[in-house]
XYZ file of C-alpha atoms in Angstrom:
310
model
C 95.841 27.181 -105.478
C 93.802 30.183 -104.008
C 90.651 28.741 -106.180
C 91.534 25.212 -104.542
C 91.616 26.785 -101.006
C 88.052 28.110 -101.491
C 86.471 25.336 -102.497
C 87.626 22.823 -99.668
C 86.471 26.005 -97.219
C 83.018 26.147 -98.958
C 82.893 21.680 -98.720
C 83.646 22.103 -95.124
C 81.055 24.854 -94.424
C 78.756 23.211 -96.210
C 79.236 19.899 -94.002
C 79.526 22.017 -90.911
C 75.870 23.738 -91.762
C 74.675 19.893 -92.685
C 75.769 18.476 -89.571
C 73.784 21.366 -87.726
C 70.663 20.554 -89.703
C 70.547 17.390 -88.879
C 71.276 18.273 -85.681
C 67.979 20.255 -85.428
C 66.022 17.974 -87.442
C 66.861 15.754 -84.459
C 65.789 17.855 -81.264
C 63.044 18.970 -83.333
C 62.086 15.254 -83.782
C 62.582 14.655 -79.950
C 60.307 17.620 -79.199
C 57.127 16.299 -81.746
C 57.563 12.815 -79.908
C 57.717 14.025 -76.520
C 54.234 15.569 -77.327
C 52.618 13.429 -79.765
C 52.534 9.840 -79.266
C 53.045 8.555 -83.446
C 53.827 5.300 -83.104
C 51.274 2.989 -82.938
C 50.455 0.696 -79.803
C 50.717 -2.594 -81.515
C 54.689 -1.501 -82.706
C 56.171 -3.224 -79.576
C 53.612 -6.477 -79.869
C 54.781 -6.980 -83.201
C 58.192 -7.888 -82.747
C 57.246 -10.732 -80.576
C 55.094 -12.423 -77.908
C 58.281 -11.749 -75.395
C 60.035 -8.980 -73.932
C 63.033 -10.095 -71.211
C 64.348 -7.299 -69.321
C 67.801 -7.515 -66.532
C 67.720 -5.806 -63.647
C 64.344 -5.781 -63.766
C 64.116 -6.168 -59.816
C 63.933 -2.084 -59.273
C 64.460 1.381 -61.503
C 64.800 1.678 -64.933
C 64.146 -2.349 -65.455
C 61.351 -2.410 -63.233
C 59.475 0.659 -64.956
C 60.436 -0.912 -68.420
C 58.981 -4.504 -67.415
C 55.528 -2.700 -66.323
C 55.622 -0.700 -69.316
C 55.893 -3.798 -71.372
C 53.311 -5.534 -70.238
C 50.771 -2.914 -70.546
C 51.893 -2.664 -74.167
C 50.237 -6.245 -74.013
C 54.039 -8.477 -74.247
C 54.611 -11.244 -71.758
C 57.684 -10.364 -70.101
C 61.159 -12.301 -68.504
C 62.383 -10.917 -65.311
C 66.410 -11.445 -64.523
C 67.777 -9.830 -61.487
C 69.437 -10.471 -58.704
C 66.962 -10.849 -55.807
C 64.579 -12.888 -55.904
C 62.055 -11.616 -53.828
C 61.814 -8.259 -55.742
C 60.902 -10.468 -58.765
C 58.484 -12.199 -57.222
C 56.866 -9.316 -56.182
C 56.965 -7.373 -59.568
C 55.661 -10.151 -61.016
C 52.341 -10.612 -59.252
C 51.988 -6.736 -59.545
C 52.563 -7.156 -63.740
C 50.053 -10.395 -63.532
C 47.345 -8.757 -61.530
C 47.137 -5.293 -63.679
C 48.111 -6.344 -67.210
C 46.744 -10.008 -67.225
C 50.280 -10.590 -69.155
C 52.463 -14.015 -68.348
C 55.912 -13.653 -66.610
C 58.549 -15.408 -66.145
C 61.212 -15.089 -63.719
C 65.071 -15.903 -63.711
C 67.049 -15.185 -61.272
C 70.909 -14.390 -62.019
C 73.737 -12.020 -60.975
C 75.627 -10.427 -63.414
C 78.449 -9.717 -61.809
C 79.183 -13.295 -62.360
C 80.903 -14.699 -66.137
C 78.937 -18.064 -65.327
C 75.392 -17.429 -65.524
C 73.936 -17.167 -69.166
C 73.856 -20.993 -70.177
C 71.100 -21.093 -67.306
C 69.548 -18.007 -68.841
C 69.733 -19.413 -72.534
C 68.066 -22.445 -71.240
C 65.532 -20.830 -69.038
C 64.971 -18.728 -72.518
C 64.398 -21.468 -74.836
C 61.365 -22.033 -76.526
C 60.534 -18.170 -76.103
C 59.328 -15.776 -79.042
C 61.725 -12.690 -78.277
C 61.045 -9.688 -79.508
C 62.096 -7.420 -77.022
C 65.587 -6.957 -75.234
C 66.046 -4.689 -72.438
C 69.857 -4.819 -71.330
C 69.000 -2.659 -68.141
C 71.354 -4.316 -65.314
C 74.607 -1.980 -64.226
C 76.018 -0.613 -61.810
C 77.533 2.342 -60.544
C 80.511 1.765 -57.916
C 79.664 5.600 -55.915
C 77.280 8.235 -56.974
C 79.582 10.808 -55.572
C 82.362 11.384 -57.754
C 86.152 10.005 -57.240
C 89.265 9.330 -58.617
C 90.068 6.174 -60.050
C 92.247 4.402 -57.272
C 89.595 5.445 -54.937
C 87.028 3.323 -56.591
C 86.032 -0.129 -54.180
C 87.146 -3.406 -55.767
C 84.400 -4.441 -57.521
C 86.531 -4.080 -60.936
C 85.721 -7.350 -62.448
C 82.380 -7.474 -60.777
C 81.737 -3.951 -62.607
C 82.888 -5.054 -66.040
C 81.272 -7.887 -65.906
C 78.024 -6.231 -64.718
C 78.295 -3.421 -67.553
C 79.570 -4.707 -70.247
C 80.049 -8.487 -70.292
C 75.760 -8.593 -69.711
C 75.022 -6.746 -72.463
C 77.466 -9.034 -75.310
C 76.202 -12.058 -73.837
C 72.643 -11.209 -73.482
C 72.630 -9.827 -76.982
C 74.147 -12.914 -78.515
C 71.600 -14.813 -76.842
C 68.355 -13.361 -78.712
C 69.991 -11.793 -81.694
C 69.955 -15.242 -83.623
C 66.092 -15.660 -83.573
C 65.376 -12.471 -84.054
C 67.593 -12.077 -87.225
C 65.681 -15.375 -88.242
C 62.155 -14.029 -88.351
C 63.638 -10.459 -89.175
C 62.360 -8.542 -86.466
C 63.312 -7.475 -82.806
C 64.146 -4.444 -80.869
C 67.163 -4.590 -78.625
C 67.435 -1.288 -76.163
C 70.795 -1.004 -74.674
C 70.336 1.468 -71.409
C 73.471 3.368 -71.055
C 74.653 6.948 -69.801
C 75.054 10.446 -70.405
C 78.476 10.023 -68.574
C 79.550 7.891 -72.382
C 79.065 10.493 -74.244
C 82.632 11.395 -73.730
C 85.043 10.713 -70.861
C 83.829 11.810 -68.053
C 87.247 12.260 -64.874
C 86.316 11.473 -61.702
C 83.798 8.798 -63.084
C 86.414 6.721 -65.398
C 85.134 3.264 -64.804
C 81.476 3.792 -65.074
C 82.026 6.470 -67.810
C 84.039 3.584 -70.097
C 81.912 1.054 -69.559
C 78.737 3.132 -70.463
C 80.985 3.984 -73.709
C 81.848 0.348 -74.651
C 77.816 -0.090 -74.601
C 77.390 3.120 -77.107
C 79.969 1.954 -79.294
C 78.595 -1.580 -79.772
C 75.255 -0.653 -79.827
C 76.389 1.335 -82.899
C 78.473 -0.683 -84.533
C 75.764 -3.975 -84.258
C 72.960 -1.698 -85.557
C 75.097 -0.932 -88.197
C 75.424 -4.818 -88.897
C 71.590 -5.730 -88.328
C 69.537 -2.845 -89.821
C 68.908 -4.388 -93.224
C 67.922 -7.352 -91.013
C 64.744 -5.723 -89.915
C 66.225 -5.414 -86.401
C 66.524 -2.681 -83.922
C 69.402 -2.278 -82.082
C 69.278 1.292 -79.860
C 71.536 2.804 -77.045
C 69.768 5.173 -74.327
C 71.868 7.684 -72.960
C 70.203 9.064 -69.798
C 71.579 11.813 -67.731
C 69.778 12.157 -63.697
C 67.013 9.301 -63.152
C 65.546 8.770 -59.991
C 66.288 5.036 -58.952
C 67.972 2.732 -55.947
C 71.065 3.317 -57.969
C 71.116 7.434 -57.816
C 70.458 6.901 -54.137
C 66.462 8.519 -54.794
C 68.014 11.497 -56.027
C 65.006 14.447 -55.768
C 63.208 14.820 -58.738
C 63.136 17.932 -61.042
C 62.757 19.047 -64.818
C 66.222 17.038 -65.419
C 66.121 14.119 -62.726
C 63.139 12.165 -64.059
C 61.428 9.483 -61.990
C 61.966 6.158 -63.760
C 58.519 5.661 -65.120
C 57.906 8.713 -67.004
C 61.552 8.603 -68.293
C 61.156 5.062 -69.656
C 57.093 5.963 -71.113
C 58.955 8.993 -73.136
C 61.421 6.571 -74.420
C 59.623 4.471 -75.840
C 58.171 7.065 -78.561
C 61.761 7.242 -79.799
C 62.798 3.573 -80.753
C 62.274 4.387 -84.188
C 64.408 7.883 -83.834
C 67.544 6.609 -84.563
C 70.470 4.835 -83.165
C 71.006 6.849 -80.232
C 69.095 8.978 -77.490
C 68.821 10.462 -74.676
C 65.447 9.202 -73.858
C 64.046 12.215 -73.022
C 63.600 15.770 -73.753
C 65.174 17.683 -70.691
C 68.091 15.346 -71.189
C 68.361 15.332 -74.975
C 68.721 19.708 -74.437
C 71.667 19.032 -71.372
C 73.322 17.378 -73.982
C 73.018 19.351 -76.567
C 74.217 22.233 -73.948
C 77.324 19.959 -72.359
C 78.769 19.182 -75.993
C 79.223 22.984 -76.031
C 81.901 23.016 -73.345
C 85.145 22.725 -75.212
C 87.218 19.929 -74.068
C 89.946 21.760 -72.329
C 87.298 22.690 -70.145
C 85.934 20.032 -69.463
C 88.816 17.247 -68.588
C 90.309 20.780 -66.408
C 91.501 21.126 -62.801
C 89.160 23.570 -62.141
C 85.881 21.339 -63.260
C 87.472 18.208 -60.910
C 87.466 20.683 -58.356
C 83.419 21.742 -59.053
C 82.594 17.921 -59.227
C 84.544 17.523 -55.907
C 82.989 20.357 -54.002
C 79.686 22.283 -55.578
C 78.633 18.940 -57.027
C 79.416 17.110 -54.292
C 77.388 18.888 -52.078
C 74.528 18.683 -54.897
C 74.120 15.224 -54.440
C 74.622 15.004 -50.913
C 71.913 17.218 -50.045
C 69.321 15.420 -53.111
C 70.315 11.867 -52.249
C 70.494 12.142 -48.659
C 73.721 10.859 -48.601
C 76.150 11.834 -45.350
């Protein structure tokens, strides 16, 4: 019995001091990419003539669209507003000499992706950003406090990210290639009070992204989640930049050297190391009184006084 009892304590050490090597084999893969660009420029081109990115009108979607068309793809706008579009798209035309094509749509709605398919047809896919979300308050708030944009919200989160992947999976999976990034948020790396709505939706996005790489790998297909922590965009109210609020084009440049990484990051260095510090804070902790109250007051005031917000 004793004998018995030492080996299943040695087995778990031994996964224990695994888990922690890959762990640095990781962060230590994070920190060569962050300084070495190893992948090689044509990477992107040669999943496709195409990349289509939502919510592409400002942020994270507008710095991946620009991105993606210096990389030398022709690139599908969808957003919203139309006039943003517009106006991306003569900036990507005039300093990348790449094609674009625009589609306007709002994904708070169920009823708009049988206009995108068919605005999509014909197109070589290789890319798919799934960008578009939304975030009901920056400041944090308990859940009945939240505005009633539910539906809008679930729709706009998760329902865009199912349907847009169904859309270009098939062709991809044809010609066995494709790289699908899913943008989601630090906030789903485990349930984050005082955020509940965005912070499960965020988490139905990791999951799936998961579970369909899981599916599609052997398929020659790349299916990643992002899960950024502070990025400066119309959605974070402009929060002030710093070493761990990145402005949305050098976030989205540094995470593109890590689409071959694996099926989850941060995107980034600074926000790959808060995460690695956060998942330290033992879950008591964490889902506490006391931290509601920080989130409610110190951080609180945080954002207030970074995003200008009164």
């Amino acid at each position: 019995m004793e004998e018995s009892l030492e080996q299943f304590f040695v087995l778990v050490g031994l996964l224990v001091c695994l888990a922690c090597l890959a762990k640095c084999v990781r962060f230590c893969k994070c920190v060569l990419l962050s300084f070495w660009k190893v992948l090689p420029r044509s990477f992107l081109q040669s999943m496709g003539q195409w990349a289509v990115v939502t919510g592409a009108g400002d942020g994270i979607g507008k710095a991946y669209s620009l991105e993606l068309a210096k990389h030398g793809l022709n690139v599908v706008l969808i957003s919203r507003t139309l006039e943003k579009l517009h106006v991306l798209a003569r900036e990507i035309e005039q300093t990348t000499g790449s094609r674009v094509k625009v589609i306007q749509a709002d994904f708070t709605r169920d009823d708009i992706y049988e206009s995108i398919r068919e605005e999509l047809q014909g197109l070589e896919i290789g890319i798919l950003v799934n960008n578009v979300g939304m975030l009901p308050n920056l400041l944090p708030g308990r859940f009945l406090s939240v505005p009633g944009e539910i539906q809008s919200l679930v729709h706009c989160n998760v329902t865009s990210v199912v349907k847009m992947t169904q859309l270009v999976l098939k062709p991809m999976e044809a010609r066995r290639r494709g790289l699908i990034l899913n943008i989601s948020s630090g906030v789903a790396l485990c349930p984050w009070p005082l955020y509940t709505l965005y912070s499960a939706s965020k988490a139905f996005v990791c999951t799936f992204s998961k579970a369909l790489q899981a599916e599609y790998r052997a398929k020659g297909i790349i299916i990643q989640v992002l899960t950024p922590y502070a990025v400066s965009t119309p959605m974070t109210k402009y929060l002030n930049t710093n070493m761990v609020t990145k402005r949305a084009d050098e976030f989205v440049k540094e995470s593109l050297n890590y689409v071959t990484i694996g099926d989850d990051t941060c995107g980034c260095l600074a926000h790959e190391v808060l995460a690695g510090f956060l998942s330290l804070i033992p879950a008591w902790a964490f889902y506490s009184c006391p931290f509601q109250r920080f989130l409610l007051t110190r951080y609180t005031d945080y954002l207030r006084q970074n995003a200008g917000i009164k």
